[in-house]
C-alpha cells in the first residue's frame, strides 16, 4: 500500500513538474536590461524544434534548415548578459500573434546605449536561455524604464494563473461530485459482488472440508 502511494505521489509530482515547466516557458516575463546591439545571424535550425518559430518550409524540410534570425543583445544591471531572439510567432504556439519582429528590431536598435550613458528598457519575452542547446528566449516588446530598479508587476500572469487555478478547482469539484454519484456506487457494487463471491468460495471450501472430516 505504501509502495502504491509513493508511485502515485511520484506520478503526480512528474505531472505537476511538466505543467509548471510548460507554464514557465510559455508565460510572458520581463527583464530590465540595457540594449548593447542588434544583429541578424544565419542559424542552422531543426524545423521541428519547439524552441524556434516555425518557418514556412518547415513542413517539407528534412534535416537542418538555414535562415536569418534577428537577435537583441542586452546586459543586466549586475553585468550579466542576456541574448534574445526576435521572431514572429504568427498564429502558432504560443498564441502571442506577433507579426512585427522587423518593427521591434528597429525599436531595439533605437534604444541601444552605452554603460556610461545607459538607457534601461523592459524586455517582455517568453522562453528560456539554454546556452548548451543554443536556445534563446523570444522578445515580444521593449519599452524604456526609469532605471534598473523599476518595479514591474506581472499583472497578466497573476490574472491568468488565478483564472487557471479557479478553473482547475471548479473542474476538480465537479469531477469529485460525479465520482461520488457514479463511480463510487459502481465500486461499492463491485466490492459487494467480490465479498459475495469470496463468501461463497469460503463456504464451499468449508463444506468440502466438513465432508472429508465426516468420511
Short mmCIF file of C-alpha atoms in Angstrom, two decimals:
data_model
loop_
_atom_site.label_atom_id
_atom_site.label_comp_id
_atom_site.label_asym_id
_atom_site.label_seq_id
_atom_site.Cartn_x
_atom_site.Cartn_y
_atom_site.Cartn_z
CA UNK A 1 0.00 0.00 0.00
CA UNK A 2 2.82 2.36 0.89
CA UNK A 3 4.58 1.50 -2.38
CA UNK A 4 1.46 2.32 -4.40
CA UNK A 5 1.06 5.56 -2.51
CA UNK A 6 4.65 6.50 -3.37
CA UNK A 7 4.07 5.62 -7.02
CA UNK A 8 1.02 7.88 -7.04
CA UNK A 9 2.92 10.76 -5.45
CA UNK A 10 5.78 10.37 -7.95
CA UNK A 11 3.35 10.28 -10.89
CA UNK A 12 1.52 13.43 -9.84
CA UNK A 13 4.83 15.10 -8.97
CA UNK A 14 6.07 14.48 -12.52
CA UNK A 15 2.78 15.77 -13.97
CA UNK A 16 2.94 18.96 -11.87
CA UNK A 17 6.59 19.50 -12.82
CA UNK A 18 5.75 19.20 -16.53
CA UNK A 19 2.82 21.61 -16.18
CA UNK A 20 5.00 24.08 -14.25
CA UNK A 21 7.72 23.87 -16.91
CA UNK A 22 5.15 24.41 -19.68
CA UNK A 23 3.74 27.49 -17.95
CA UNK A 24 7.18 28.87 -17.10
CA UNK A 25 8.31 28.59 -20.73
CA UNK A 26 5.18 29.98 -22.37
CA UNK A 27 4.00 32.71 -19.98
CA UNK A 28 5.44 36.20 -20.58
CA UNK A 29 8.15 37.61 -18.35
CA UNK A 30 10.03 40.90 -18.26
CA UNK A 31 13.68 41.70 -17.78
CA UNK A 32 15.16 45.16 -17.19
CA UNK A 33 18.31 45.43 -19.29
CA UNK A 34 20.43 47.76 -21.37
CA UNK A 35 20.49 47.01 -25.09
CA UNK A 36 24.06 46.82 -26.41
CA UNK A 37 23.34 45.89 -30.00
CA UNK A 38 21.12 44.16 -32.53
CA UNK A 39 22.12 41.79 -35.29
CA UNK A 40 20.90 39.27 -37.83
CA UNK A 41 22.65 35.90 -37.91
CA UNK A 42 22.33 32.87 -40.15
CA UNK A 43 21.25 29.95 -37.97
CA UNK A 44 21.00 26.24 -38.73
CA UNK A 45 17.72 25.17 -37.17
CA UNK A 46 15.84 21.92 -36.79
CA UNK A 47 12.47 22.68 -38.45
CA UNK A 48 10.70 20.56 -35.82
CA UNK A 49 12.30 22.26 -32.82
CA UNK A 50 9.88 23.74 -30.30
CA UNK A 51 12.45 26.39 -29.33
CA UNK A 52 12.33 28.22 -32.67
CA UNK A 53 9.48 29.76 -34.62
CA UNK A 54 8.15 27.54 -37.39
CA UNK A 55 9.37 28.52 -40.85
CA UNK A 56 7.27 28.49 -44.00
CA UNK A 57 9.08 25.45 -45.43
CA UNK A 58 9.20 23.51 -42.14
CA UNK A 59 6.58 21.02 -43.31
CA UNK A 60 8.67 19.92 -46.33
CA UNK A 61 12.16 20.39 -44.91
CA UNK A 62 14.33 17.42 -43.95
CA UNK A 63 17.29 17.90 -41.64
CA UNK A 64 18.58 21.29 -40.53
CA UNK A 65 17.48 24.40 -42.40
CA UNK A 66 19.31 27.72 -42.62
CA UNK A 67 17.55 31.02 -42.12
CA UNK A 68 18.25 34.54 -40.89
CA UNK A 69 17.26 35.21 -37.27
CA UNK A 70 17.13 38.61 -35.58
CA UNK A 71 18.86 38.91 -32.19
CA UNK A 72 18.88 41.57 -29.48
CA UNK A 73 21.98 41.69 -27.24
CA UNK A 74 21.48 43.07 -23.73
CA UNK A 75 23.23 43.49 -20.39
CA UNK A 76 21.66 43.44 -16.93
CA UNK A 77 22.49 45.89 -14.15
CA UNK A 78 24.66 43.25 -12.47
CA UNK A 79 26.72 42.80 -15.64
CA UNK A 80 25.14 39.55 -16.75
CA UNK A 81 24.33 39.27 -20.43
CA UNK A 82 21.03 38.19 -21.97
CA UNK A 83 20.53 37.45 -25.65
CA UNK A 84 17.03 37.42 -27.10
CA UNK A 85 15.90 36.17 -30.47
CA UNK A 86 13.30 38.26 -32.24
CA UNK A 87 10.98 36.04 -34.27
CA UNK A 88 7.34 36.32 -35.28
CA UNK A 89 5.06 33.76 -33.66
CA UNK A 90 2.29 34.33 -36.19
CA UNK A 91 -0.82 32.38 -35.32
CA UNK A 92 1.13 29.44 -33.89
CA UNK A 93 2.06 28.45 -30.38
CA UNK A 94 2.39 30.21 -28.03
CA UNK A 95 -0.53 32.40 -29.15
CA UNK A 96 1.08 35.84 -28.91
CA UNK A 97 0.15 36.68 -32.54
CA UNK A 98 3.42 38.53 -33.02
CA UNK A 99 3.90 39.78 -36.59
CA UNK A 100 6.09 42.85 -36.01
CA UNK A 101 9.59 41.47 -35.45
CA UNK A 102 11.01 43.94 -38.00
CA UNK A 103 9.47 46.89 -36.15
CA UNK A 104 10.67 45.51 -32.82
CA UNK A 105 14.20 45.24 -34.20
CA UNK A 106 14.06 48.91 -35.24
CA UNK A 107 12.80 49.93 -31.78
CA UNK A 108 15.57 47.95 -30.10
CA UNK A 109 18.20 49.50 -32.38
CA UNK A 110 16.94 52.96 -31.44
CA UNK A 111 17.31 52.12 -27.73
CA UNK A 112 20.94 50.94 -27.91
CA UNK A 113 23.01 52.66 -25.20
CA UNK A 114 26.41 52.54 -23.53
CA UNK A 115 27.50 51.80 -19.97
CA UNK A 116 28.44 55.47 -19.45
CA UNK A 117 25.04 56.71 -20.62
CA UNK A 118 22.63 53.81 -20.09
CA UNK A 119 19.06 53.65 -21.33
CA UNK A 120 17.29 50.94 -19.36
CA UNK A 121 14.46 49.08 -21.02
CA UNK A 122 11.99 46.39 -20.01
CA UNK A 123 12.04 43.49 -22.46
CA UNK A 124 8.89 41.39 -22.46
CA UNK A 125 9.62 37.86 -23.61
CA UNK A 126 8.87 34.19 -23.24
CA UNK A 127 11.10 31.13 -23.28
CA UNK A 128 14.42 30.07 -21.80
CA UNK A 129 18.08 30.76 -22.41
CA UNK A 130 19.92 27.44 -22.67
CA UNK A 131 23.46 28.10 -23.96
CA UNK A 132 24.38 24.41 -24.32
CA UNK A 133 21.40 23.86 -26.64
CA UNK A 134 21.64 27.27 -28.37
CA UNK A 135 18.13 28.13 -27.15
CA UNK A 136 17.12 31.78 -26.81
CA UNK A 137 14.04 33.47 -25.32
CA UNK A 138 11.87 35.28 -27.85
CA UNK A 139 11.43 39.03 -27.31
CA UNK A 140 7.86 40.31 -27.61
CA UNK A 141 8.25 44.03 -26.88
CA UNK A 142 10.61 46.63 -25.45
CA UNK A 143 9.87 49.86 -23.63
CA UNK A 144 12.07 52.38 -21.81
CA UNK A 145 12.01 52.46 -17.99
CA UNK A 146 13.45 54.89 -15.48
CA UNK A 147 16.13 52.60 -14.14
CA UNK A 148 17.21 49.05 -13.31
CA UNK A 149 15.26 49.14 -10.02
CA UNK A 150 11.90 49.86 -11.66
CA UNK A 151 9.24 47.62 -10.15
CA UNK A 152 7.38 45.50 -12.70
CA UNK A 153 4.18 43.75 -11.62
CA UNK A 154 3.23 40.73 -13.77
CA UNK A 155 -0.47 41.51 -13.93
CA UNK A 156 -1.14 39.21 -16.88
CA UNK A 157 0.44 36.22 -15.16
CA UNK A 158 -1.39 36.96 -11.90
CA UNK A 159 -4.77 37.10 -13.65
CA UNK A 160 -4.04 34.11 -15.89
CA UNK A 161 -2.85 31.85 -13.06
CA UNK A 162 -5.77 32.93 -10.85
CA UNK A 163 -8.26 32.05 -13.58
CA UNK A 164 -6.43 28.78 -14.31
CA UNK A 165 -6.50 27.74 -10.65
CA UNK A 166 -10.18 28.66 -10.43
CA UNK A 167 -10.96 26.53 -13.50
CA UNK A 168 -8.92 23.59 -12.17
CA UNK A 169 -10.64 23.86 -8.79
CA UNK A 170 -14.12 24.03 -10.38
CA UNK A 171 -13.40 21.05 -12.64
CA UNK A 172 -11.98 19.11 -9.70
CA UNK A 173 -15.08 19.77 -7.58
CA UNK A 174 -17.39 18.63 -10.38
CA UNK A 175 -15.30 15.53 -11.04
CA UNK A 176 -15.42 14.58 -7.36
CA UNK A 177 -19.20 15.05 -7.32
CA UNK A 178 -19.57 12.98 -10.49
CA UNK A 179 -17.30 10.33 -8.99
CA UNK A 180 -19.37 10.15 -5.79
CA UNK A 181 -22.60 9.85 -7.80
CA UNK A 182 -21.49 7.39 -10.46
CA UNK A 183 -18.08 5.83 -9.81
CA UNK A 184 -18.32 5.25 -6.06
CA UNK A 185 -21.66 3.37 -6.25
CA UNK A 186 -20.28 1.23 -9.06
CA UNK A 187 -17.18 0.45 -6.98
CA UNK A 188 -19.36 -0.30 -3.96
CA UNK A 189 -21.43 -2.73 -6.02
CA UNK A 190 -18.22 -4.33 -7.24
CA UNK A 191 -16.96 -4.64 -3.66
CA UNK A 192 -20.23 -6.27 -2.62
CA UNK A 193 -20.01 -8.74 -5.51
CA UNK A 194 -16.44 -9.60 -4.58
CA UNK A 195 -17.49 -10.06 -0.95
CA UNK A 196 -20.37 -12.36 -2.01
CA UNK A 197 -18.09 -14.41 -4.26
CA UNK A 198 -15.43 -14.63 -1.56
CA UNK A 199 -18.03 -15.73 1.00
CA UNK A 200 -19.43 -18.34 -1.41
CA UNK A 201 -15.96 -19.73 -2.10
CA UNK A 202 -15.22 -19.88 1.61
CA UNK A 203 -18.49 -21.72 2.28
CA UNK A 204 -17.78 -24.27 -0.45
CA UNK A 205 -14.30 -24.82 0.95
CA UNK A 206 -15.68 -25.25 4.46
CA UNK A 207 -18.35 -27.64 3.17
CA UNK A 208 -15.76 -29.78 1.40
CA UNK A 209 -13.59 -29.81 4.49
CA UNK A 210 -16.62 -30.91 6.55
CA UNK A 211 -17.40 -33.80 4.18
CA UNK A 212 -13.81 -35.01 4.36
CA UNK A 213 -13.95 -34.93 8.14
CA UNK A 214 -17.21 -36.96 8.14
CA UNK A 215 -15.69 -39.60 5.92
#
